[in-house]
XYZ file of C-alpha atoms in Angstrom:
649
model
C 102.813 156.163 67.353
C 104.471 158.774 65.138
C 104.878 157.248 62.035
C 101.228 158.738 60.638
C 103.015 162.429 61.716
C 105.963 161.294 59.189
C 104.481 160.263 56.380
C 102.925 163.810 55.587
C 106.652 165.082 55.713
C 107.412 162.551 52.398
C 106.055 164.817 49.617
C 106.387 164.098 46.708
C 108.138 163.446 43.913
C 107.813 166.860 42.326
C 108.897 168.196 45.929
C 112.317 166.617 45.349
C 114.191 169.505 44.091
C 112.998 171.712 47.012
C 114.169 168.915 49.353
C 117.640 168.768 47.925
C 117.476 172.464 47.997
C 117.257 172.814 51.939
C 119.677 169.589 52.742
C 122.053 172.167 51.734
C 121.016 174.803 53.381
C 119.601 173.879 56.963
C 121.635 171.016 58.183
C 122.372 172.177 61.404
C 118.156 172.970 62.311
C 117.710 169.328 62.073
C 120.162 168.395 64.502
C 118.749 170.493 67.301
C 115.446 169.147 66.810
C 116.610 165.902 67.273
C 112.678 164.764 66.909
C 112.501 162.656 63.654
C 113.542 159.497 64.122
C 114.420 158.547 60.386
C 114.459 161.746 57.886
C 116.763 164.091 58.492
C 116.374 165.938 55.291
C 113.020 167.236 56.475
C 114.300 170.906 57.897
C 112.986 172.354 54.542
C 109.860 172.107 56.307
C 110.289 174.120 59.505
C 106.547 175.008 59.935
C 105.662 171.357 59.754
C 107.576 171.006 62.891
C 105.661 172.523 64.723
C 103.099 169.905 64.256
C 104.788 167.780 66.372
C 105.402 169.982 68.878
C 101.451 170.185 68.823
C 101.673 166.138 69.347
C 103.074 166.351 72.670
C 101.132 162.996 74.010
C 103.661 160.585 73.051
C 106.550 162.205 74.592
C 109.146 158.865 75.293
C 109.280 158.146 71.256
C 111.827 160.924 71.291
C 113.694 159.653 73.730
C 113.708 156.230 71.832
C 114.726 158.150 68.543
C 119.028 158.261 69.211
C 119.645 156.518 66.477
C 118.267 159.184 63.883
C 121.081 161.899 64.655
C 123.610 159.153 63.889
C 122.679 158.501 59.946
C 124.982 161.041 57.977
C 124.068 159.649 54.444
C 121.389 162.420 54.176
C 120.548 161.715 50.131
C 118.772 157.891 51.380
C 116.636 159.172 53.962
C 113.837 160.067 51.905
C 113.547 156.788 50.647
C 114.577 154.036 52.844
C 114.950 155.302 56.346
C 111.697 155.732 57.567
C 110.549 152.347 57.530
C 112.754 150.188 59.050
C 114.386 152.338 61.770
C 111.723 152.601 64.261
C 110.392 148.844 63.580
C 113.442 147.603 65.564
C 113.804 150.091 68.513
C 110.499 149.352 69.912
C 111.725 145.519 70.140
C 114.772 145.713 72.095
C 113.191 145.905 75.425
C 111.355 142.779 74.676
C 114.337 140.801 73.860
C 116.524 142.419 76.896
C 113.279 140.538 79.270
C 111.971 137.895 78.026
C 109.589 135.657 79.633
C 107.515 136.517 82.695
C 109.823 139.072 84.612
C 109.171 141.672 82.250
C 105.859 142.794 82.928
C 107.067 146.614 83.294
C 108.181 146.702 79.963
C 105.338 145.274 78.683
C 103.086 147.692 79.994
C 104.127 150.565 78.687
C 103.457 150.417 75.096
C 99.955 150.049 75.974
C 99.532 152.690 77.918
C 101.110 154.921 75.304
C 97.476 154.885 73.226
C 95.821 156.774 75.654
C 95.092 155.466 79.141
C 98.287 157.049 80.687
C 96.573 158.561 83.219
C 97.685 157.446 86.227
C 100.844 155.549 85.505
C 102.191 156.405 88.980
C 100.425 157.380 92.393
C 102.367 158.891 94.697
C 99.846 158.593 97.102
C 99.092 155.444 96.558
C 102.583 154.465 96.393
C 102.906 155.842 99.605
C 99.801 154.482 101.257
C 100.769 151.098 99.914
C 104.521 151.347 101.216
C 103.198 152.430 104.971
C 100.607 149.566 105.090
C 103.430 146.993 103.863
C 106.053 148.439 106.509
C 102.406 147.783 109.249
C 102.143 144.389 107.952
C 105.880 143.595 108.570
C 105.745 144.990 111.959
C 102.976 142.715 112.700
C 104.894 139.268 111.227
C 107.911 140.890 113.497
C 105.444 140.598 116.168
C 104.529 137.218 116.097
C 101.239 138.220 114.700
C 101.239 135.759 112.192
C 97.408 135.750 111.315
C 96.578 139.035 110.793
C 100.081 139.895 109.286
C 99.164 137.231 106.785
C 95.688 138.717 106.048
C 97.373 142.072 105.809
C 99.727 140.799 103.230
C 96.607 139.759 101.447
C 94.748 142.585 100.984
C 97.851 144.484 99.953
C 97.674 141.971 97.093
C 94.254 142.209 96.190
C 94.396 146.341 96.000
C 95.689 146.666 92.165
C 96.559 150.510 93.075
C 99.379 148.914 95.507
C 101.059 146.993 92.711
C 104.832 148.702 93.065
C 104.459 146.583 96.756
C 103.099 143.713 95.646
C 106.297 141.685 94.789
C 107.700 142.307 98.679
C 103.955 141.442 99.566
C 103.732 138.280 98.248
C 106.978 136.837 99.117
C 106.046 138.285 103.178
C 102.643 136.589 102.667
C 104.539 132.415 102.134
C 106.924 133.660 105.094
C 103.306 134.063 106.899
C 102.100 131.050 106.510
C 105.233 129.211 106.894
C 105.683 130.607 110.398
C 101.872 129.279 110.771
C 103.020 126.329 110.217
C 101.075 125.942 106.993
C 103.817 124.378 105.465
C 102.032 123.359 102.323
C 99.888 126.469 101.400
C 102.886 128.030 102.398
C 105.023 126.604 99.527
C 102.019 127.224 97.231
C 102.674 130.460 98.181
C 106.440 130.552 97.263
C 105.619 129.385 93.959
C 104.024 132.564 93.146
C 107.413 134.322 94.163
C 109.687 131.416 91.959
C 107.532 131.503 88.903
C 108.716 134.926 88.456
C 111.735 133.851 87.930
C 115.119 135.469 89.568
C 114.320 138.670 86.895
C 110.237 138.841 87.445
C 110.740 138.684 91.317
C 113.756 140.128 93.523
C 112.755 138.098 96.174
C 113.349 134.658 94.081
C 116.077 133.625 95.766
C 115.085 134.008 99.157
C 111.944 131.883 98.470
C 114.275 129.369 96.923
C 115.848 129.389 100.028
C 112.864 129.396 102.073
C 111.428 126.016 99.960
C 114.108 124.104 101.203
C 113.703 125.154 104.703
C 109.857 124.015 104.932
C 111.410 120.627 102.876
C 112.974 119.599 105.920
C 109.829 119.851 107.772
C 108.039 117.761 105.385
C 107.749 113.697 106.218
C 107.563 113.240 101.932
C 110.636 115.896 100.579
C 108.768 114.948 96.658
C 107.157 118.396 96.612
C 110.840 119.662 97.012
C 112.675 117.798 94.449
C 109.371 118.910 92.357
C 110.262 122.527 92.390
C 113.707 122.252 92.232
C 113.835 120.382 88.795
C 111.600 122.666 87.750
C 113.063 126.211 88.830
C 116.549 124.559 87.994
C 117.509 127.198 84.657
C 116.751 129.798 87.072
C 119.741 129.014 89.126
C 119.916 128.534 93.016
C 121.227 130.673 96.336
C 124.643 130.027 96.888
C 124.155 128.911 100.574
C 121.885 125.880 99.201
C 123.943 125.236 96.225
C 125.031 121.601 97.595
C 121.652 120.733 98.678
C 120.334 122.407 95.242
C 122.586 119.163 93.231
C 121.636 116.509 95.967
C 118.335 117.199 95.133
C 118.544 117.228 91.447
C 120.466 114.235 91.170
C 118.255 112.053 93.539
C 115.439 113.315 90.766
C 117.292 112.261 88.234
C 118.265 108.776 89.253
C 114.281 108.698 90.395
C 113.487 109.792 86.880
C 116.143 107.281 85.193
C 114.790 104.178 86.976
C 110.895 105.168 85.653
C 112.548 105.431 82.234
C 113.999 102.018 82.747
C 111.008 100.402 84.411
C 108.739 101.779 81.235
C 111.451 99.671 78.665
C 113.167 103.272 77.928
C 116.509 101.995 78.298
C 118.535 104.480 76.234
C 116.994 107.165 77.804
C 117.252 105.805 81.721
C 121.031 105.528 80.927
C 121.553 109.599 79.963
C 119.130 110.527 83.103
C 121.431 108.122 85.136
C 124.651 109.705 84.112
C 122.907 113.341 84.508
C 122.601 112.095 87.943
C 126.286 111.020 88.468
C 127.320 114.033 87.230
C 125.022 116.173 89.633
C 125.901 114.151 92.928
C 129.676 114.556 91.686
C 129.012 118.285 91.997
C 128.321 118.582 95.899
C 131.321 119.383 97.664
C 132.754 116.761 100.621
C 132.781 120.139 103.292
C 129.080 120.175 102.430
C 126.892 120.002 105.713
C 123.842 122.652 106.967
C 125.746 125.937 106.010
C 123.896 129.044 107.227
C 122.008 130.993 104.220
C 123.987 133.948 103.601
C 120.603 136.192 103.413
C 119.864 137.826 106.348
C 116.051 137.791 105.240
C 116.236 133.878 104.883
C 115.277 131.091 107.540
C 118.208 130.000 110.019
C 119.515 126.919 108.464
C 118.888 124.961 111.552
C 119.480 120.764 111.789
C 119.632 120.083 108.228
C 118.728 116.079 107.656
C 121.875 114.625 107.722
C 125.291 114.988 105.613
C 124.284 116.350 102.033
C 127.787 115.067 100.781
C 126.822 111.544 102.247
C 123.297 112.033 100.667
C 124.990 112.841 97.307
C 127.513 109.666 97.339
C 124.236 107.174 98.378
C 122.629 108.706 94.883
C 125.442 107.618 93.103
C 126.096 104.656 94.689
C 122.428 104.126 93.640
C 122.952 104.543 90.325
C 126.645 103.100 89.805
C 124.602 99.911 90.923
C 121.814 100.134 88.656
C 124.018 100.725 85.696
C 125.735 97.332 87.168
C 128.778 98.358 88.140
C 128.943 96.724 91.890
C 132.253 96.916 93.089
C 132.059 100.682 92.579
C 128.613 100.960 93.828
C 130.557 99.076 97.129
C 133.031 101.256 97.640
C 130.467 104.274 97.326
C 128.600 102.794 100.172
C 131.195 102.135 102.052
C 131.896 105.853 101.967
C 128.765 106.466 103.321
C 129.358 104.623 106.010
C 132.781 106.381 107.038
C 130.757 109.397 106.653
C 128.094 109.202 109.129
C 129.881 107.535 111.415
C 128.972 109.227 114.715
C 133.430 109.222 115.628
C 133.841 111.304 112.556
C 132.162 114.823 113.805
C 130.019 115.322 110.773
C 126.647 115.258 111.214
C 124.978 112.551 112.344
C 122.316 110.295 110.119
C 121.514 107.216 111.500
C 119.142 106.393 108.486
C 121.035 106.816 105.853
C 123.388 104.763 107.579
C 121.541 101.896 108.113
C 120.777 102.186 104.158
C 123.891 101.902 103.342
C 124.308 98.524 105.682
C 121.240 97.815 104.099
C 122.506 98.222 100.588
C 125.709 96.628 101.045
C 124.129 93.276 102.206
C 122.291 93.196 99.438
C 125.134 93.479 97.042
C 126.822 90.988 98.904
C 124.069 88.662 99.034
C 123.427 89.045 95.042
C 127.106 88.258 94.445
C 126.329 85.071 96.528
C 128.692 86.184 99.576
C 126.669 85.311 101.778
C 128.792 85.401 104.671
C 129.798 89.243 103.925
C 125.925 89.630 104.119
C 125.179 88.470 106.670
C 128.067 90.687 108.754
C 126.393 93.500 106.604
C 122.798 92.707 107.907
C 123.880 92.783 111.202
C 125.460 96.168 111.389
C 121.659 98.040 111.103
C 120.596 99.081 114.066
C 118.485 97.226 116.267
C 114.052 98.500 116.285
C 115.584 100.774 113.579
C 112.887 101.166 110.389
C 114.112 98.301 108.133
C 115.382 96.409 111.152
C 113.200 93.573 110.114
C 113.099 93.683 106.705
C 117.039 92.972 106.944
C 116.286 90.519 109.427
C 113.810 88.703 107.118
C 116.544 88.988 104.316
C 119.520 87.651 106.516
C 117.576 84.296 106.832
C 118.458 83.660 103.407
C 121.983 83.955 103.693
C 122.161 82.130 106.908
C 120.019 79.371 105.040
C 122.494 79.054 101.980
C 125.146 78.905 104.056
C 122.854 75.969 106.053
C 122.949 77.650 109.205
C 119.706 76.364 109.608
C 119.440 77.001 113.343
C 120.119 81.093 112.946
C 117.688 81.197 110.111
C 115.163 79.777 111.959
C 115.863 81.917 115.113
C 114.947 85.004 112.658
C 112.283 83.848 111.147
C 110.495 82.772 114.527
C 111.539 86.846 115.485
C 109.369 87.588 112.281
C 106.485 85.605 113.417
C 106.208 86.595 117.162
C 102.780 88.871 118.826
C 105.193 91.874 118.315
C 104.987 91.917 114.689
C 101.696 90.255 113.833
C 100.657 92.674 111.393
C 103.384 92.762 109.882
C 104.011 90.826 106.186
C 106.521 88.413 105.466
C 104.268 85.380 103.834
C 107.755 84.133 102.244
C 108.802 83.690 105.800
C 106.361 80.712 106.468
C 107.851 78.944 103.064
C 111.420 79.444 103.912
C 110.819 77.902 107.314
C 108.771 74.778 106.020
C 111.588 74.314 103.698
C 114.311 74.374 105.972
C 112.096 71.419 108.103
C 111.730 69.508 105.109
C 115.006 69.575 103.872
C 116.102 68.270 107.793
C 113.666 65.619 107.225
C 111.088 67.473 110.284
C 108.035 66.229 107.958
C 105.577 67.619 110.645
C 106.941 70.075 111.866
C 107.122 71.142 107.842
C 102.929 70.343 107.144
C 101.708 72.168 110.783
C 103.813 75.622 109.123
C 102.352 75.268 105.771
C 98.769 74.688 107.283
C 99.611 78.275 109.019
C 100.695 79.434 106.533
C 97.076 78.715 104.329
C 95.096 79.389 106.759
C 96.928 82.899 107.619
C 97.217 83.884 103.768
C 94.694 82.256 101.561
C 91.747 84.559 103.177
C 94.249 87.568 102.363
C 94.881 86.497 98.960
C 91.034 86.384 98.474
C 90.570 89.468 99.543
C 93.500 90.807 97.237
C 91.603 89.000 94.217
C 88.298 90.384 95.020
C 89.821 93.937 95.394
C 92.107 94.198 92.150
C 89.387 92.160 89.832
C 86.528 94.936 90.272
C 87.035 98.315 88.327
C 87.937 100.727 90.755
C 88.920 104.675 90.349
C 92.771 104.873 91.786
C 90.492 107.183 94.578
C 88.837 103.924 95.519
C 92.171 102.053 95.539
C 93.746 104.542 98.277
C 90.111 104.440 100.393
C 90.755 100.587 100.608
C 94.631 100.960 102.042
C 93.102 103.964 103.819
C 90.047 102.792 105.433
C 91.403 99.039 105.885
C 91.864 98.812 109.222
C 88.927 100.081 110.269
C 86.576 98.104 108.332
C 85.183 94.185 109.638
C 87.773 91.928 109.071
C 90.359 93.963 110.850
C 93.680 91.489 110.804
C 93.269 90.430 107.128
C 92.773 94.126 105.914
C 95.361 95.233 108.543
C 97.881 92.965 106.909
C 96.299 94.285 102.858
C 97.652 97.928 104.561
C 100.821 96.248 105.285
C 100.992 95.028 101.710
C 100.376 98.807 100.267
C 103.123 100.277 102.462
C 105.539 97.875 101.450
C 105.955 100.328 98.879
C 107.630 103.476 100.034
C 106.647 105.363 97.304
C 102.645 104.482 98.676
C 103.909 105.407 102.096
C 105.051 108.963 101.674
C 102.051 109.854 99.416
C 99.617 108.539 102.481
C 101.808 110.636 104.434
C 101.768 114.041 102.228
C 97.902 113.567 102.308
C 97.557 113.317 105.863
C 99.629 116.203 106.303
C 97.730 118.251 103.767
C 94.185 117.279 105.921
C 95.376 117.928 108.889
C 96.626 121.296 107.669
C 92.858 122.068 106.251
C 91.475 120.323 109.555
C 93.636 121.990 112.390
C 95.685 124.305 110.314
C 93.249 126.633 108.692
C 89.726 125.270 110.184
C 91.406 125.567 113.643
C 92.037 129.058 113.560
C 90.182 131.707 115.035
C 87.094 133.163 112.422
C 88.789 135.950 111.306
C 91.040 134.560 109.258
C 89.076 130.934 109.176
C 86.641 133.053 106.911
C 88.993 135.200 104.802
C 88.939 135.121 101.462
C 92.849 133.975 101.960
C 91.934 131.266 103.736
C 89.687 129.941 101.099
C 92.062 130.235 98.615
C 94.230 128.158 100.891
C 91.950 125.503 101.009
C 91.357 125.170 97.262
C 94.675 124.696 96.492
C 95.378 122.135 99.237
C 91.891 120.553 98.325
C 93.345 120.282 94.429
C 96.868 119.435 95.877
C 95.064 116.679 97.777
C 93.565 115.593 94.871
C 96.238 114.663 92.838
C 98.495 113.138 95.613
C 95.676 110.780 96.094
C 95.352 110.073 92.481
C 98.908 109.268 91.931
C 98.795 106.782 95.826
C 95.858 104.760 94.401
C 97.479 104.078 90.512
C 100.234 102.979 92.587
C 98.350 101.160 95.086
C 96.467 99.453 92.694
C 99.902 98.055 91.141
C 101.442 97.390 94.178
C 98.017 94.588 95.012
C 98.229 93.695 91.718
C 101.834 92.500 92.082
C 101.576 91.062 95.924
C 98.142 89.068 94.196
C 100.543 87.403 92.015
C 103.381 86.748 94.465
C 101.109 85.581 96.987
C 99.206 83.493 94.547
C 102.872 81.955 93.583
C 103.390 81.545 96.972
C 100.463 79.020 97.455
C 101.166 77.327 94.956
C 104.943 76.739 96.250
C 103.180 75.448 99.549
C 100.965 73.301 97.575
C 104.181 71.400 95.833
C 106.318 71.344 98.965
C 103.211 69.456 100.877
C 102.972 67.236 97.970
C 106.869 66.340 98.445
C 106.106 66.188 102.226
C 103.629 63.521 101.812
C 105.712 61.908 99.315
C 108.268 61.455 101.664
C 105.837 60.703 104.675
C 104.735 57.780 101.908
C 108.168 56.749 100.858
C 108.955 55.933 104.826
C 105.825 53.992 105.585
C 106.416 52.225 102.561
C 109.619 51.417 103.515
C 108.103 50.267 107.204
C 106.375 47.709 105.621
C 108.821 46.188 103.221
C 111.266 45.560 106.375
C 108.108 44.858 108.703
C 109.800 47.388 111.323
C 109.125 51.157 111.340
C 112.126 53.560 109.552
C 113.770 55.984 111.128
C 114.089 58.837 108.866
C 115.897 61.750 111.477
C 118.866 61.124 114.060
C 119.672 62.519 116.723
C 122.275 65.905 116.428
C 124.753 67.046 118.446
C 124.552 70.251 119.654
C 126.112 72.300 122.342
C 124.498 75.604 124.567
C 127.654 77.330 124.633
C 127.367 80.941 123.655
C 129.484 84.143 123.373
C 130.189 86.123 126.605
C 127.391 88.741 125.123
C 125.031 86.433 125.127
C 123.050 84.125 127.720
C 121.263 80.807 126.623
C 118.023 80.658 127.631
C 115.509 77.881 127.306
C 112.423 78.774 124.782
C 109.563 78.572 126.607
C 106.563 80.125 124.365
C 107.382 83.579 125.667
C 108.594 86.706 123.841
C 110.578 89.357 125.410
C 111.002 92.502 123.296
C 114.765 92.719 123.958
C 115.793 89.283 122.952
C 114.170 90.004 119.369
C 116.112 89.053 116.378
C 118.586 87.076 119.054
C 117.011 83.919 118.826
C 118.644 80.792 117.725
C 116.303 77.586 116.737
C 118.246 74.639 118.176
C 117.799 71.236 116.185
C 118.181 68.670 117.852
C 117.179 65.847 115.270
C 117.746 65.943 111.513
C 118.529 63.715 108.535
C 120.081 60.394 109.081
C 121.910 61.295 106.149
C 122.448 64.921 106.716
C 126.003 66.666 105.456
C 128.568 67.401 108.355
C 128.033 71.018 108.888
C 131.874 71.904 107.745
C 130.687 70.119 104.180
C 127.031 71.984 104.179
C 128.551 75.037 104.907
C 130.909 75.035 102.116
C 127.903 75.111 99.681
């Protein structure tokens, strides 16, 4: 803003002599002015200084002007110095902020024109600083509502802006004790997009984002802002959870990349993973946040150092190294075993059961499998789909009486709705292959008449073009529509996918937060201008949760279409070979004139373990003798394999 007061002081060139004249003479006068920036050889011209003394308006440049006092070579002032000294001074505040945090510094050259007039209220400041400390009292309180609202209108008065950082950040704490837990981290992302320099409070919301995680059924809008807030660093207190979370995102990330042909790059996002989940340290369990202004830590989900070594076990098997991915599981299993004193996660143990078994089985050990299979817990969540996936071992190992046991488990009332078509091939396979011809045709006529009116439906659904909103309103709206067991068993289909599941969930959340959570309140704050903000951003939130469920709902039906349609055709060719074989013994009646014998009659004993009683099948199903059951078979091949010889396969 000076440099139109300087260039008057350049006279010229005929003025050159006079200017040498006084560098001689007045040295010292120029240092206690200490007002030009970049010529020091102007004290010839003591009246001119007085002009700006006169131009007291811009009174910081002189302040910003140090580095003229310190440029001895008086002779190349005149020329050179005023130009490029003050071009750089005014650009070191930028560079010492960049980004959003420095909106301070940013300000002030434009109010250095002219609209300087009220830089700072102290008033205001003081009015804004009392109704904060009022606002607080109330969240102290328990008045969550109206400290919320309070919070609010601080915000939306621009003459309280020294208050408004503490104000927003008090405003998410609001909400979250409102149990708003979604406009509530909404909220913190206000705070975090600050950054740790834009926002004091950064951390603490940080901090406050995983504590509403753990109250969230679908921890994706966690792992969202934590990848995405991750240069910003993390509070100390969370710093384990912080590389949990990152990792699981990565190896997430890595197995997109790898599903989309992006092989290369699902490899580096892999190994970024490893090297995150290597980071969180084996003492690392629900530490309490060092920040007295953060939430109490609470029952954090389980062991974050177990958490970690699943993610890597995770990826050490996708990158195909199993016998590492083993003993990483295995670890898992140490670790939240309830003996050990850590804490406690009966999920993630029975994924590591899970996960083992499946390794096992892969590797074609089938009876290590099947041990694995039966260490999950009993009615836990993926009880039966270990159950369904144990029937395979026990069937390669020709254990034919255990893998029909299951498999009739599978098919009882209890889990009618539930969808295992496969199961109904596997068991007409394992009759066949005993010679049980109809026992083989009656499952396969279930099985068509259960699954051929669902693969219809599956056709007409995925063959019409259909917005990925339409796709979710069909999983969505499926059991209540006519038809009620066939589009029960379609939902079943969708939430195979877990992905699918947890988006369904994060929606219903979010509607039941605009339903009960905001709607339910009482009018004052039902009509605020807070709450309608509220319900815009959970109404766009909504939005695009259900966008993203119905792409991948529309995949997932897409893909059980084709199974299922595989699967019928499978049924088709075994009841070809059954009839075949049905043909080939009548055939064989008539050349000897007597009727063939195709099964014998098989020993078999009702001795069982002291833990368990034998009990004649009756037709009935009692809940706690699921997943017990053991098919006796009493006839078989004539020609069937001693069971030491069939179990060797």
């Amino acid at each position: 803003m000076t440099r139109p007061t300087r260039r008057p002081l350049l006279p010229s060139k005929g003025c050159l002599a006079v200017l040498l004249a006084a560098l001689a003479v007045a040295p010292a006068a120029h240092a206690q002015l200490g007002i030009d920036l970049s010529a020091p050889p102007k004290e010839e011209r003591k009246p001119a200084k007085k002009k700006p003394a006169a131009k007291k308006p811009p009174v910081k440049k002189p302040a910003a002007k140090k580095p003229a006092p310190a440029k001895p070579p008086e002779p190349e002032s005149p020329r050179e110095a005023p130009p490029p000294v003050p071009a750089p001074e005014p650009e070191k505040p930028v560079e010492a902020l960049p980004g959003e945090p420095p909106e301070q510094p940013a300000a002030q050259p434009q109010e250095l024109p002219g609209l300087k007039l009220a830089p700072v209220d102290p008033k205001a400041t003081a009015i804004a600083k009392e109704r904060l400390a009022a606002a607080k009292k109330l969240l102290d309180e328990k008045a969550t509502e109206t400290a919320a609202l309070a919070f609010d209108q601080i915000l939306r008065e621009p003459t309280f802006a020294g208050v408004h950082d503490e104000a927003r950040y008090q405003r998410a704490k609001a909400l979250v004790r409102m149990g708003l837990h979604h406009s509530a981290l909404a909220a913190f992302d206000e705070v975090l997009e600050k950054g740790p320099r834009g926002s004091r409070f950064y951390h603490s919301a940080m901090e406050w984002v995983f504590h509403v995680g753990r109250k969230l059924k679908n921890e994706q809008p966690v792992l969202n802002r934590v990848a995405r807030h991750a240069q910003w660093g993390f509070p100390p207190a969370y710093e384990d959870r912080f590389h949990f979370l990152l990792a699981k995102y990565e190896f997430e990330r890595g197995r997109a990349l790898a599903d989309a042909g992006r092989t290369a790059d699902a490899k580096s996002a892999w190994a970024e993973a490893r090297r995150l989940a290597s980071m969180v340290r084996r003492e690392a369990g629900a530490k309490p946040p060092v920040s007295p202004d953060a939430p109490s830590a609470g029952d954090d989900a389980g062991d974050v150092y177990a958490k970690a070594r699943f993610v890597d076990g995770l990826v050490l098997f996708a990158q195909g190294d199993d016998q590492a991915s083993v003993e990483a599981f295995k670890e898992v299993v140490r670790l939240t075993n309830p003996k050990r004193g850590r804490h406690p996660d009966p999920e993630l143990r029975e994924l590591a059961f899970l996960q083992l078994a499946r390794i096992h089985y892969q590797n074609r050990q089938n009876r290590y499998a099947i041990w694995y299979y039966g260490k999950m817990p009993w009615g836990g969540e993926r009880w039966l789909e270990g159950l369904w996936e144990a029937s395979y071992a026990h069937y390669r190992i020709a254990d034919y009486e255990k893998t029909l046991g299951n498999l009739l488990t599978l098919q009882s009332p209890y889990f009618q709705d539930e969808y295992f078509p496969e199961s109904y091939v596997l068991e007409a396979i394992v009759y066949y292959e005993n010679c049980r011809y109809p026992e083989a045709r009656r499952v396969l006529e279930s099985f068509s008449r259960l699954y051929e009116p669902v693969y219809e439906e599956l056709a007409g659904i995925t063959t019409r073009p259909q917005t990925p909103e339409a796709y979710f309103e069909v999983i969505e709206q499926s059991p209540r529509q006519k038809g009620g067991a066939i589009m029960r068993r379609i939902l079943k289909v969708a939430y195979t996918d877990q992905n699918i599941r947890r988006l369904a969930e994060s929606i219903r959340e979010i509607e039941d937060e605009m339903d009960r959570g905001i709607g339910g309140r009482r009018p004052e704050f039902r009509e605020s201008a807070l709450a309608k903000e509220l319900l815009d951003k959970l109404g766009a939130d909504k939005a695009t949760l259900v966008q993203e469920a119905g792409a991948r709902a529309r995949g997932k039906l897409e893909y059980e279409r084709d199974s299922l349609r595989t699967l019928l055709a499978q049924s088709l060719r075994i009841r070809i070979e059954v009839s075949r074989k049905e043909r080939e013994a009548l055939e064989g009646a008539l050349a000897r004139g007597s009727q063939v014998e195709v099964v014998r009659d098989l020993k078999y004993s009702t001795a069982v373990s002291d833990e368990h009683l034998y009990w004649p099948y009756q037709g009935e199903f009692w809940r706690d003798e699921l997943g017990t059951y053991s098919y006796t078979l009493t006839k078989g091949c004539k020609d069937r394999l001693p069971r030491s010889r069939a179990a060797a396969r």
